[in-house]
Coordinates of C-alpha atoms in Angstrom, one line a residue:
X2 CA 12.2 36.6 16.3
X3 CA 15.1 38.3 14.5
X4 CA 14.8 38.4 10.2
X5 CA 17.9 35.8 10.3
X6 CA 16.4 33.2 12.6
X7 CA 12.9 33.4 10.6
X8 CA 14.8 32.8 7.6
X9 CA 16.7 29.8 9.0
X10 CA 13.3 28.5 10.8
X11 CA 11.4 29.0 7.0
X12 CA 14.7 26.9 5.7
X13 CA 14.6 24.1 8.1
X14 CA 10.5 23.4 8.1
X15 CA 10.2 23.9 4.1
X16 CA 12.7 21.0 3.4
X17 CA 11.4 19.2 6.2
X18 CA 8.0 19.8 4.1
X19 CA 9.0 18.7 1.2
X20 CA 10.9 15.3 2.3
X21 CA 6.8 14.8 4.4
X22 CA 5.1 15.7 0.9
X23 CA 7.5 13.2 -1.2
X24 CA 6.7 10.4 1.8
X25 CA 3.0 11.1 1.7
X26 CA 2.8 10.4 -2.0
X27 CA 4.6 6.9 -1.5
X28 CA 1.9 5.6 1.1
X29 CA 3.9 6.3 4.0
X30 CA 2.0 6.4 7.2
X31 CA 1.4 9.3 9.0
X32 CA 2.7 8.4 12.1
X33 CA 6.2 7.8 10.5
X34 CA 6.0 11.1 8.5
X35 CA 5.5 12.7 11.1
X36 CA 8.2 12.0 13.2
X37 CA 10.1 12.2 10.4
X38 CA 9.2 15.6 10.4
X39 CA 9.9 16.1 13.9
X40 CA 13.7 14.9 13.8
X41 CA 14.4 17.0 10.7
X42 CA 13.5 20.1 12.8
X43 CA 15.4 19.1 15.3
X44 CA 18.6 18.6 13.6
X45 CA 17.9 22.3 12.2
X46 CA 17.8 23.5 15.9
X47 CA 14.0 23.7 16.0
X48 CA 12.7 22.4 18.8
X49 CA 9.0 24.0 19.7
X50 CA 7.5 22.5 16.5
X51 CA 3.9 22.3 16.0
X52 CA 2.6 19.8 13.7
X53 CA -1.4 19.5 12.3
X54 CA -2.2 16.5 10.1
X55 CA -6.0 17.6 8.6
X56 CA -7.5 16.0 5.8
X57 CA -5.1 15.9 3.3
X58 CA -3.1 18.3 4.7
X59 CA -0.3 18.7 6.7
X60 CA 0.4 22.3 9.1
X61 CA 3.6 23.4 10.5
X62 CA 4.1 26.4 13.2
X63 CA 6.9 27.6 14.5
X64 CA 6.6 29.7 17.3
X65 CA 9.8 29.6 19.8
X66 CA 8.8 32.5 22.4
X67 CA 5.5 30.6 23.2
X68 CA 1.8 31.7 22.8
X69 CA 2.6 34.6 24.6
X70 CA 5.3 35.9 22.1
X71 CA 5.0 38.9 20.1
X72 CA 6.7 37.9 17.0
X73 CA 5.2 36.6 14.2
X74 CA 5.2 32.5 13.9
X75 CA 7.0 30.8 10.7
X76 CA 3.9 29.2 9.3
X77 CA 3.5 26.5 6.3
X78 CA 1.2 24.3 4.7
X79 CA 0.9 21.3 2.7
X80 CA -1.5 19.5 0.7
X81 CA -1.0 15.7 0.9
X82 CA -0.9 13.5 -2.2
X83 CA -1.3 9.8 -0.4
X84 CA -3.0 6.3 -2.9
X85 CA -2.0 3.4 -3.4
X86 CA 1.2 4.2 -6.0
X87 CA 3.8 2.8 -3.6
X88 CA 7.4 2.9 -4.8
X89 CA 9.4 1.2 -2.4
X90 CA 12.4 1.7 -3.6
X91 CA 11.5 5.3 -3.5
X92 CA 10.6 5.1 0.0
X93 CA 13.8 3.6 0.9
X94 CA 15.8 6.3 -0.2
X95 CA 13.6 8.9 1.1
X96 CA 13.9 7.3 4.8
X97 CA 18.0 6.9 4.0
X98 CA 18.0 10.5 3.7
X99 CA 15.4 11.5 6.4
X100 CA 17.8 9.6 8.7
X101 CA 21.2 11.1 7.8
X102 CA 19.7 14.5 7.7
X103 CA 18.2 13.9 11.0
X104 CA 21.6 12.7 12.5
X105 CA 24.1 15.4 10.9
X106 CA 25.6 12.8 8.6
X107 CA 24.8 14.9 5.8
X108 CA 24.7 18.8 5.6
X109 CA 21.5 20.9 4.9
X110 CA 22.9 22.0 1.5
X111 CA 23.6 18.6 0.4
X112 CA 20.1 17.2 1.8
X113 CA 18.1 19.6 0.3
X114 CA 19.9 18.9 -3.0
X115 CA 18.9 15.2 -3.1
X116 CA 15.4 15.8 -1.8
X117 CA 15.1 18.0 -4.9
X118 CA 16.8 15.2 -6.9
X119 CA 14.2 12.8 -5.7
X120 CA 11.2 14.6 -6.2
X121 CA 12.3 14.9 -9.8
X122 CA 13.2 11.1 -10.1
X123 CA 11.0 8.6 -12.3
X124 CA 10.1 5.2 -10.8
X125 CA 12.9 2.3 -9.4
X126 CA 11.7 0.4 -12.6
X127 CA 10.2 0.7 -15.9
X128 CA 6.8 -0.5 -16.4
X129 CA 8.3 -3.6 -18.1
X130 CA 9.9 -4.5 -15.7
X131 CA 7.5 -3.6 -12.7
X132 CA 4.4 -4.6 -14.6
X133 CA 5.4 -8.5 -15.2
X134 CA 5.6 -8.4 -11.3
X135 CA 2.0 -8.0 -11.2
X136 CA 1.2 -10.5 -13.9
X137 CA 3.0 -12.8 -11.6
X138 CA 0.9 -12.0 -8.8
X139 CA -2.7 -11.9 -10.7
X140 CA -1.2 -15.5 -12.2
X141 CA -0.7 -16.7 -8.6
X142 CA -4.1 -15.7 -7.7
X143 CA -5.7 -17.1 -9.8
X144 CA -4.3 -20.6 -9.3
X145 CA -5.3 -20.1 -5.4
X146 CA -9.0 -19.5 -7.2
X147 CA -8.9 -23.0 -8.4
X148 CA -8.3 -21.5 -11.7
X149 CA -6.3 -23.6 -13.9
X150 CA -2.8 -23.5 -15.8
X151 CA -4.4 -21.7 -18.9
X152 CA -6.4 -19.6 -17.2
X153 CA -3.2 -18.3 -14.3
X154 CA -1.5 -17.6 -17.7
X155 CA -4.3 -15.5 -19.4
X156 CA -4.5 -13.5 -16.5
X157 CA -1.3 -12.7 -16.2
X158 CA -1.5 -11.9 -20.0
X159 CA -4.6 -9.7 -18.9
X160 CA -3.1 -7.6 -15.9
X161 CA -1.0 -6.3 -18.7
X162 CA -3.3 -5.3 -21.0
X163 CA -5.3 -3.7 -18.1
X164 CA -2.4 -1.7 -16.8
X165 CA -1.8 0.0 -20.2
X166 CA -5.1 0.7 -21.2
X167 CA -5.0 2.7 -17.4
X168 CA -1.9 3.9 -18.8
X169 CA -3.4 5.2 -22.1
X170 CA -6.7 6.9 -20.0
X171 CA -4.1 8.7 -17.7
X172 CA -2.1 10.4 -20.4
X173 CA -4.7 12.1 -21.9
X174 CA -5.8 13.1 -18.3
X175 CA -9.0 11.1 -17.5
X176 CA -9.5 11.4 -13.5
X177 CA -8.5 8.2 -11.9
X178 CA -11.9 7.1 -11.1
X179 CA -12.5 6.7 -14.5
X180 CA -9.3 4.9 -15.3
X181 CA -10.0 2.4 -13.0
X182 CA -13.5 1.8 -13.7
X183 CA -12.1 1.1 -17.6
X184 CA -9.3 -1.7 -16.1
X185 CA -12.4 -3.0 -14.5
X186 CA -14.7 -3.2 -17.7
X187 CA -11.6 -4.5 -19.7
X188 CA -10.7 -7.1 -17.5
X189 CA -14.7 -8.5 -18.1
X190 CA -14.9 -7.6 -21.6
X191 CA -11.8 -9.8 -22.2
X192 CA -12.7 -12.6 -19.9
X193 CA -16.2 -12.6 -21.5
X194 CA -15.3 -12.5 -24.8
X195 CA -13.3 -15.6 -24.3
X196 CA -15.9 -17.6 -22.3
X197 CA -18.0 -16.9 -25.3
X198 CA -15.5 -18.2 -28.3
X199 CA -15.4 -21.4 -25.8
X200 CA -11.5 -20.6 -25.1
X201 CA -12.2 -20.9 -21.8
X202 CA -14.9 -22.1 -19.6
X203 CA -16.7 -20.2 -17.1
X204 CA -15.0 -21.3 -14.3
X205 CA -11.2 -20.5 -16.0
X206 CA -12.9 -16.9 -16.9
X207 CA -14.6 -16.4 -13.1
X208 CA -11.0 -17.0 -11.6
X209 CA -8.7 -15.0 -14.0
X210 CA -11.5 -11.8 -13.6
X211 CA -11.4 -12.3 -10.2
X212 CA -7.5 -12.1 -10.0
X213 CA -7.4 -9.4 -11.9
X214 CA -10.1 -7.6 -10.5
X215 CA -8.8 -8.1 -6.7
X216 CA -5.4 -6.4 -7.8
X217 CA -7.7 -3.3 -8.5
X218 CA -9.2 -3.1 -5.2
X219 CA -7.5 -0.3 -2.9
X220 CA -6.3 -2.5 -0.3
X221 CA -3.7 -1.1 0.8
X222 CA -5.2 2.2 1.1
X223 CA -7.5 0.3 3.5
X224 CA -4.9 -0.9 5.4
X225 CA -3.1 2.4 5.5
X226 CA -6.5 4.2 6.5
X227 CA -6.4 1.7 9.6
X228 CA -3.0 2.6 10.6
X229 CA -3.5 5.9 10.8
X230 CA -6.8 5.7 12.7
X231 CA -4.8 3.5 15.4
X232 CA -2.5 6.3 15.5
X233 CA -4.6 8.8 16.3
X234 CA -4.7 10.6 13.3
X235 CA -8.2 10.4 12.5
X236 CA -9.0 12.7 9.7
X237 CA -6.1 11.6 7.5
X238 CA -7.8 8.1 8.0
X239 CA -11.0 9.6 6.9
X240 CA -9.7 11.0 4.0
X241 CA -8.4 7.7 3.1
X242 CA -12.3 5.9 3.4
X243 CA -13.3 8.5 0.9
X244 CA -10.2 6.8 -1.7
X245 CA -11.3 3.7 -0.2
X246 CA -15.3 4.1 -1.2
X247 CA -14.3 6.3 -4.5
X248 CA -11.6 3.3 -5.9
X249 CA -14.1 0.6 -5.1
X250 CA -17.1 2.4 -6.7
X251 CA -15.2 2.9 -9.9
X252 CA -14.8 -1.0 -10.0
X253 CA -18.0 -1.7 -8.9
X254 CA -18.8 0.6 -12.3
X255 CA -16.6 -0.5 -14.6
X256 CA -18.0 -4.3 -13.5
X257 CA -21.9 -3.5 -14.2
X258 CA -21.6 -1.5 -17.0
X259 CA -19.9 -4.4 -18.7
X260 CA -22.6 -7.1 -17.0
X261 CA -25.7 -5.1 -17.8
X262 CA -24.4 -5.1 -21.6
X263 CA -23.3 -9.2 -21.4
X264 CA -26.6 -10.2 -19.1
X265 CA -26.9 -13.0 -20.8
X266 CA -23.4 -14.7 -19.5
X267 CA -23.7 -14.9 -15.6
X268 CA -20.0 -14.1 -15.4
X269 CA -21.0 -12.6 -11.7
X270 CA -23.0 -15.9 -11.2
X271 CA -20.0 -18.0 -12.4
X272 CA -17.6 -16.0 -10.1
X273 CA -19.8 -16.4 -6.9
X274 CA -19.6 -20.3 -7.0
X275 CA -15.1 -20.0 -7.3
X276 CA -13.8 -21.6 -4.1
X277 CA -10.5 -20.5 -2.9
X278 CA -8.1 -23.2 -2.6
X279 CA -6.8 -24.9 0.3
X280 CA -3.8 -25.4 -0.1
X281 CA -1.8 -28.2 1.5
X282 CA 1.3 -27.3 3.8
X283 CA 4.0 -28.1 1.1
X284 CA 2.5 -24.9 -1.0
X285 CA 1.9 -22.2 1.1
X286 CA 4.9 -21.0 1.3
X287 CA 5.4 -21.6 -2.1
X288 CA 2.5 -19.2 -3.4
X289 CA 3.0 -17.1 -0.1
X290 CA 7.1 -16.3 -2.0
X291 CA 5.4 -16.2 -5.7
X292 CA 3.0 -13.5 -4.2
X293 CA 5.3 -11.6 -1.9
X294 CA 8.2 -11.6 -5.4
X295 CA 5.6 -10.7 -7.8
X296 CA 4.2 -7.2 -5.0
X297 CA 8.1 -6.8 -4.2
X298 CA 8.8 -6.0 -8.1
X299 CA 5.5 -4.5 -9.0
X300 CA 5.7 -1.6 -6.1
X301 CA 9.6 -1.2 -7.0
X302 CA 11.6 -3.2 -4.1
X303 CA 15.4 -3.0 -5.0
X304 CA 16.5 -6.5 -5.9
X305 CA 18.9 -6.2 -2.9
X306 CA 15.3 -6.7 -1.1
X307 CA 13.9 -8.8 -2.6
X308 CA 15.0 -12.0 -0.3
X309 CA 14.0 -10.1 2.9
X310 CA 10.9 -9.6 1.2
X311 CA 10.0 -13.2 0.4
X312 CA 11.2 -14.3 3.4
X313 CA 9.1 -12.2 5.2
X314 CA 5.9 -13.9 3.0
X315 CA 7.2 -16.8 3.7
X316 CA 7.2 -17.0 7.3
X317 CA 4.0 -14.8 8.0
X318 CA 2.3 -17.2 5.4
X319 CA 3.5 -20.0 7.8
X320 CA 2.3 -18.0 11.3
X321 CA -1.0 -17.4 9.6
X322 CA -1.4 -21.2 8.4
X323 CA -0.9 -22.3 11.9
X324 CA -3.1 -20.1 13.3
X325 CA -5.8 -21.0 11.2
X326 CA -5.3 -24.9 11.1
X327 CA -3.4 -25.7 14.2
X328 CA -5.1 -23.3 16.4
X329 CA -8.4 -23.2 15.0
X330 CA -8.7 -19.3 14.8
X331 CA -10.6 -17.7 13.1
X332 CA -9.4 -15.4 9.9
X333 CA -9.5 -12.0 11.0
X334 CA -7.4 -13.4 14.5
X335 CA -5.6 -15.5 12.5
X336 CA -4.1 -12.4 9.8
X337 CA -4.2 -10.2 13.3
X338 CA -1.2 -13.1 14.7
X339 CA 0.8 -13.3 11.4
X340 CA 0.6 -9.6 10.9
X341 CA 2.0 -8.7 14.3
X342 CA 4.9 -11.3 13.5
X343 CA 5.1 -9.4 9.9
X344 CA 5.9 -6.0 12.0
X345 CA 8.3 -7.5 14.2
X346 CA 10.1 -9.1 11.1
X347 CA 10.0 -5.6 10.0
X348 CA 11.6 -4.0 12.7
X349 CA 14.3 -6.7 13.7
X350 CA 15.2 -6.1 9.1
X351 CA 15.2 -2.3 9.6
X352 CA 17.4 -2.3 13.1
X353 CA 19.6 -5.1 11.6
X354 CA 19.6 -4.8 7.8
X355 CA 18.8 -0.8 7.2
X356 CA 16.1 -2.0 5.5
X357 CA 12.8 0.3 5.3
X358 CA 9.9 -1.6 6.7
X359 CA 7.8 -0.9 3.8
X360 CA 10.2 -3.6 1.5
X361 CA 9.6 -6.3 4.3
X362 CA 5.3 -5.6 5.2
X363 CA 3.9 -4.7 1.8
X364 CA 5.2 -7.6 -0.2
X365 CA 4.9 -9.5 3.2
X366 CA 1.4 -9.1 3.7
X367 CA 0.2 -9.6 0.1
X368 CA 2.0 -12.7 -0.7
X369 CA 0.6 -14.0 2.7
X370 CA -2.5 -12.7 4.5
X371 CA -4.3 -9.9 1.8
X372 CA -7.7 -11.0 2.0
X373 CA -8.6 -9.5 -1.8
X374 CA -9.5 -13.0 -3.4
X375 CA -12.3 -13.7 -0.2
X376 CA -13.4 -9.5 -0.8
X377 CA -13.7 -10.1 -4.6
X378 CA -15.9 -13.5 -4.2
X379 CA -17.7 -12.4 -1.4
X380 CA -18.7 -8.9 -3.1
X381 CA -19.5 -11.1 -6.5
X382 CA -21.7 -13.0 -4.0
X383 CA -23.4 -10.2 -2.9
X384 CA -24.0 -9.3 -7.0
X385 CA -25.6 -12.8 -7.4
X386 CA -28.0 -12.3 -4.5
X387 CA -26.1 -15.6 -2.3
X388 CA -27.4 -15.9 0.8
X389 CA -25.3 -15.4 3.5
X390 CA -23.0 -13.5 1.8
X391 CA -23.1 -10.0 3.3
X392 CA -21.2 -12.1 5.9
X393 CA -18.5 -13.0 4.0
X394 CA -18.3 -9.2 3.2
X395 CA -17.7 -8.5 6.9
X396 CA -15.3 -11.4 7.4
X397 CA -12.9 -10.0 4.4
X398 CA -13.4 -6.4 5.5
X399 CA -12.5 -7.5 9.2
X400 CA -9.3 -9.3 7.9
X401 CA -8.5 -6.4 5.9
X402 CA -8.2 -4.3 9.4
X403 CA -6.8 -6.9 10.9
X404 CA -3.6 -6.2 8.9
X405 CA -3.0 -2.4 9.7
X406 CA -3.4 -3.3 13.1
X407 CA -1.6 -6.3 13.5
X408 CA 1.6 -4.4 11.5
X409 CA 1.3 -0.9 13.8
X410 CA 1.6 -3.5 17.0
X411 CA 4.4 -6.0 15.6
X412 CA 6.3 -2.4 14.7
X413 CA 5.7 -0.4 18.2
X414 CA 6.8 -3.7 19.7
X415 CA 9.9 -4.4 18.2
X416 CA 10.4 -0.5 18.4
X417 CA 10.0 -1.4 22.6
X418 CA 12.9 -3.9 22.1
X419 CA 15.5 -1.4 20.6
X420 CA 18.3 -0.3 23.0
X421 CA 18.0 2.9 24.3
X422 CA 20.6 4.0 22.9
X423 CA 20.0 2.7 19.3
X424 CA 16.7 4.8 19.2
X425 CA 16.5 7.8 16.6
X426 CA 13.9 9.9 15.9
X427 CA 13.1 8.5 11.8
X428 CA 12.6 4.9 12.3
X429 CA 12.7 3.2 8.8
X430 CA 9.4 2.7 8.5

């Protein structure tokens, strides 16, 4: 290989690394950044790409003369940054770029300059404006935890508080185990304390720590770690079950460290004994558009998205209503059904609309199908020794794959639908 074309080659695959290293750290799938990755060689005239996806990181070779060649392959490696931090915004204008890079629509110069401008770029919004999307989420659940008025407005109170005493831990650089298992403990220690000046009673402070706490638990790294195991990329999944296992051990921490001190208020007790509501017709979608709203401005959705968004909720709210009442399935079949609908919605908005299916499934499937209420009361039943609730565990926990599977088929089917000639190599995914 002549000095000019390894220098091109090294050109083409190192901003084709950074625009996979920027995805990665939004959430994006591997499958997506992967292809991604694929078309952006391509458009550099690249062709004979080999790609490696190991655990947590990402290898590139670049070898045109074949095994056999004599010259020395363009090699480079990444290490992969991939949580739950989603910025969908972010990811939107990552994909917008991958896809006019990909297609010539924009020059190399020019698309390396605004990859560099994005990696340097803060968040779509401010944290008072993202984190009052997550109050209205933690407020929504806990009204679907048969909490009441007072105690949906406390906890939205409390997922602020929460989020800036993580803040607080983070800036001093305390390891994020440890900022999580301190949301957790502060999220009891305030519920607690207001059981026990009789501001609330136990049933009020079981639902608002059970809001809160679900909105710690790494679902979506869950759901993530199942897409990638469906798409064959099995180490990058488990990579993700070590996040998934760490993140929930830090609540799990934070929880009993603030129990073992309060044993004499059976917070855990109270919280086993919440029932989740069932809610009639007229309010699912109601709560399903609350929920997918409050997600859509907490992981930074553009307002421009914001309808597709709740729409989205909305109707995979509706799919998964039906399923459960009107066909008598069972929860994990019931989220698999609305899910798959989620990912065609998904397609259909990003073939359509040009918007990147992360703005229509992640608020989508919060505000609708997330199973974290039924995983935080069937864990708290486990704590308080219910019988038959190891069961419940394995129902939430089979919902919860349910959703990256359902999503990966609704997307490779509406992906089938797409004219041949409409096809490109960065879906917006």
């Amino acid at each position: 290989m002549a000095e000019e074309e390894r220098a091109r080659a090294r050109r083409v695959l190192s901003f084709a690394l950074d625009v996979a290293m920027q995805m990665f750290k939004q959430g994006i799938e591997t499958a997506v950044v992967v292809r991604t990755v694929r078309a952006l060689a391509r458009a550099g005239g690249i062709e004979e790409l080999r790609i490696s996806v190991g655990v947590r990181a990402i290898h590139l070779q670049y070898c045109p003369g074949g095994d056999g060649a004599a010259a020395e392959p363009v090699v480079l490696f990444g290490s992969v940054r991939a949580n739950d931090a989603r910025d969908i915004g972010r990811i939107g204008e990552l994909e917008a770029l991958a896809v006019r890079a990909g297609t010539g629509a924009i020059s190399p110069v020019d698309a390396e300059r605004e990859a560099g401008i994005l990696s340097k770029a803060g968040p779509t919004w401010p944290w008072y404006v993202s984190v009052p999307g997550g109050s209205l989420l933690a407020a929504m659940i806990c009204l679907q935890a048969n909490g009441t008025v007072l105690a949906a407005l406390v906890s939205a109170g409390l997922f602020v508080f929460a989020n800036r005493v993580g803040w607080a831990l983070s800036t001093v650089g305390i390891a994020e185990f440890f900022q999580v298992a301190a949301k957790a403990s502060t999220v009891l220690v305030v519920a607690i304390s207001l059981l026990s000046l009789g501001l609330l009673t136990g049933h009020e402070a079981a639902s608002l720590s059970a809001a809160n706490l679900v909105l710690l638990l790494p679902i979506l790294s869950l759901v993530s770690l199942v897409e990638d195991a469906v798409g064959d990329f099995h180490l990058m999944a488990a990579a993700r079950i070590v996040t998934v296992l760490l993140l929930t051990g830090a609540i799990a921490t934070g929880v009993m460290v603030v129990v073992s001190v309060a044993n004499d208020l059976d917070i855990l007790g109270e919280a086993s004994r919440v029932q989740l509501a069932a809610l009639p017709l007229a309010l699912v979608p109601v709560t399903a558009l609350v929920g997918s709203l409050g997600n859509a401005i907490l992981m930074g959705t553009p307002v421009r998205w914001w309808a597709v968004a709740c729409g989205a909720g909305v109707v995979t709210s509706l799919v998964n209503w039906a399923g459960r009442t009107v066909l008598g399935l069972s929860a994990p079949v019931s989220i698999f059904l609305a899910t798959t609908v989620l990912g065609l919605l998904a397609g259909a908005a990003a073939r359509m609309l040009a918007v990147p299916t992360a703005a229509v499934t992640i608020p989508g499937l919060t505000g609708a199908v997330l199973p974290g209420p039924a995983m935080y009361l069937s864990l708290s039943q486990v704590f308080a020794r219910v019988p038959g609730s190891w069961d419940a565990v394995a129902e939430a926990l089979l919902s919860t794959a349910a959703i990256g599977v359902g999503v990966v088929l609704g997307l490779q089917l509406a992906a089938l639908r797409r004219p041949a000639a409409a096809v490109t190599e960065v879906p917006l995914a």
